[in-house]
CSV table of C-alpha atoms and ligand atoms in Angstrom, one decimal:
chain,number,residue,atom,x,y,z
A,15,MET,CA,-0.1,0.1,0.1
A,16,GLY,CA,1.4,3.6,-0.9
A,17,ASP,CA,0.7,5.2,2.1
A,18,ARG,CA,2.4,2.5,4.8
A,19,ILE,CA,3.1,4.3,7.8
A,20,GLU,CA,6.2,3.0,9.6
A,21,ARG,CA,7.6,4.2,12.9
A,22,SER,CA,10.2,2.9,15.1
A,23,ASP,CA,9.0,0.9,18.2
A,24,GLU,CA,10.5,4.0,20.4
A,25,GLU,CA,8.1,6.2,18.6
A,26,TRP,CA,5.1,4.4,19.1
A,27,ARG,CA,6.0,4.2,22.6
A,28,ARG,CA,6.2,7.9,22.9
A,29,ARG,CA,2.9,8.5,20.7
A,30,LEU,CA,0.9,5.8,22.3
A,31,THR,CA,-0.7,5.5,26.0
A,32,PRO,CA,1.0,2.5,27.8
A,33,GLU,CA,-2.4,0.8,27.1
A,34,GLN,CA,-2.4,1.2,23.4
A,35,TYR,CA,1.2,0.4,23.3
A,36,ALA,CA,1.0,-3.0,24.6
A,37,ILE,CA,-2.1,-3.9,22.8
A,38,CYS,CA,-1.1,-2.2,19.3
A,39,ARG,CA,2.5,-2.9,19.2
A,40,GLN,CA,3.0,-5.8,21.7
A,41,LYS,CA,-0.1,-7.8,20.6
A,42,GLY,CA,-1.6,-7.5,24.2
A,43,THR,CA,-5.3,-8.4,24.8
A,44,GLU,CA,-7.5,-6.3,27.1
A,45,PRO,CA,-9.9,-8.0,29.5
A,46,ALA,CA,-13.2,-8.7,28.2
A,47,PHE,CA,-15.9,-5.8,29.2
A,48,THR,CA,-13.5,-3.3,30.3
A,49,GLY,CA,-12.4,-1.4,27.0
A,50,ARG,CA,-14.4,1.7,26.4
A,51,TYR,CA,-16.4,0.2,23.1
A,52,TRP,CA,-17.4,-3.3,23.8
A,53,ASN,CA,-21.0,-1.9,24.6
A,54,CYS,CA,-21.0,1.1,22.5
A,55,LYS,CA,-23.8,1.6,20.2
A,56,ASP,CA,-22.9,5.4,18.8
A,57,ASP,CA,-22.7,6.1,15.4
A,58,GLY,CA,-19.4,6.8,13.0
A,59,VAL,CA,-16.2,5.2,11.9
A,60,TYR,CA,-13.7,3.6,14.0
A,61,ARG,CA,-10.3,4.3,13.0
A,62,CYS,CA,-6.9,2.8,14.0
A,63,ALA,CA,-5.5,4.0,17.2
A,64,CYS,CA,-1.9,4.4,16.0
A,65,CYS,CA,-2.0,5.9,12.4
A,66,GLY,CA,-5.7,6.6,12.2
A,67,ALA,CA,-6.9,4.4,9.0
A,68,GLU,CA,-10.8,3.9,8.8
A,69,LEU,CA,-10.7,0.3,10.1
A,70,PHE,CA,-14.4,-0.5,10.8
A,71,ASP,CA,-18.2,1.4,10.5
A,72,SER,CA,-20.4,0.9,13.3
A,73,ARG,CA,-23.0,0.0,11.0
A,74,ASP,CA,-21.4,-3.5,11.2
A,75,LYS,CA,-20.9,-3.3,14.5
A,76,TYR,CA,-23.1,-6.1,16.7
A,77,ASP,CA,-23.1,-7.4,20.2
A,78,SER,CA,-21.3,-10.5,20.5
A,79,GLY,CA,-21.8,-11.0,24.1
A,80,THR,CA,-18.0,-11.4,24.2
A,81,GLY,CA,-17.1,-8.1,26.0
A,82,TRP,CA,-14.7,-7.1,23.0
A,83,PRO,CA,-16.3,-4.5,20.1
A,84,SER,CA,-17.1,-7.3,17.3
A,85,PHE,CA,-17.9,-6.4,13.7
A,86,THR,CA,-19.4,-8.7,10.9
A,87,ARG,CA,-16.5,-6.9,8.4
A,88,PRO,CA,-14.2,-4.4,7.8
A,89,ALA,CA,-14.7,-1.0,6.5
A,90,ARG,CA,-12.7,-1.9,3.4
A,91,GLU,CA,-11.1,-5.2,2.8
A,92,ALA,CA,-7.6,-3.5,2.3
A,93,ALA,CA,-7.7,-1.8,5.5
A,94,LEU,CA,-6.9,-4.7,7.3
A,95,ARG,CA,-4.3,-7.8,6.8
A,96,THR,CA,-4.3,-11.1,8.5
A,97,GLU,CA,-1.5,-13.5,9.8
A,98,GLU,CA,-1.7,-17.1,11.5
A,99,ASP,CA,-1.1,-16.8,15.1
A,100,ARG,CA,0.1,-19.7,17.2
A,101,SER,CA,0.2,-18.2,20.4
A,102,HIS,CA,-1.1,-19.3,23.7
A,103,GLY,CA,-1.5,-23.1,22.3
A,104,MET,CA,-4.2,-21.8,20.0
A,105,VAL,CA,-4.5,-21.4,16.3
A,106,ARG,CA,-6.1,-18.1,15.6
A,107,THR,CA,-6.2,-15.7,12.7
A,108,GLU,CA,-4.7,-12.2,13.7
A,109,VAL,CA,-6.0,-9.1,12.5
A,110,LEU,CA,-3.7,-6.1,11.7
A,111,CYS,CA,-4.0,-2.6,10.6
A,112,ALA,CA,-2.8,-2.8,6.9
A,113,ARG,CA,-1.2,0.6,7.0
A,114,CYS,CA,0.9,0.7,10.3
A,115,ASP,CA,0.9,-3.0,11.3
A,116,ALA,CA,-1.0,-2.5,14.6
A,117,HIS,CA,-2.4,-5.5,16.4
A,118,LEU,CA,-6.1,-5.3,16.5
A,119,GLY,CA,-7.5,-8.4,17.6
A,120,HIS,CA,-8.5,-12.1,15.8
A,121,VAL,CA,-11.1,-12.9,13.5
A,122,PHE,CA,-13.2,-15.9,13.9
A,123,PRO,CA,-15.6,-17.8,11.9
A,124,ASP,CA,-18.5,-17.8,14.2
A,125,GLY,CA,-20.2,-14.5,13.2
A,126,PRO,CA,-23.8,-14.1,12.1
A,127,PRO,CA,-24.8,-14.7,8.7
A,128,PRO,CA,-24.1,-14.2,5.7
A,129,ALA,CA,-20.5,-13.8,5.8
A,130,GLY,CA,-20.4,-15.6,9.2
A,131,LEU,CA,-17.2,-14.0,10.4
A,132,ARG,CA,-16.7,-12.0,14.0
A,133,TYR,CA,-13.9,-9.4,14.2
A,134,CYS,CA,-12.9,-9.3,17.7
A,135,ILE,CA,-10.9,-6.1,18.2
A,136,ASN,CA,-9.6,-4.5,21.1
A,137,SER,CA,-10.9,-1.4,22.1
A,138,ALA,CA,-7.6,0.5,22.9
A,139,ALA,CA,-6.7,-0.4,19.1
A,140,LEU,CA,-9.9,2.0,18.0
A,141,ASP,CA,-10.7,5.4,18.0
A,142,LEU,CA,-14.4,6.4,17.2
A,143,ALA,CA,-14.7,9.3,15.0
A,144,PRO,CA,-18.3,11.2,13.5
A,145,ARG,CA,-18.5,9.6,10.1
A,146,ASP,CA,-18.2,13.2,8.3
A,147,ALA,CA,-14.7,13.9,10.0
A,148,ALA,CA,-13.6,10.2,9.6
A,149,SER,CA,-11.0,11.1,6.9
A,150,GLY,CA,-7.1,11.6,6.4
A,151,SER,CA,-4.9,10.6,9.3
A,152,ARG,CA,-2.8,12.0,12.1
B,280,FE,FE1,-3.0,1.6,12.0
């Protein structure tokens, strides 16, 4: 992608909160039912907390009952990339921001029809922005 954003680890550490850094740059996971968006029903566009890229739309958000923000699809396919994650004795599909490689969460094949996907995303990796203002980056 032409607009990739690459920063040093030190720079990310400086720009992010400790929680954002631990989750987005060190592949952490916030405890269920603790993030600021798991129960959020506000309208808008969810942007990457690290680079501002539009990742998800509130219209694709649903209540999965898991305690993490859950979406049926990305705002655009190109906004995300995935990787196989074999950590913690499981095989999961990790979801990352295609623009800055932020760890966002995982995608599971137990979502609602028709696609049947559940994008299980950390609140700390997201920034909800009004639909109108949801363009550009920081
Ligand atoms: Fe990003």
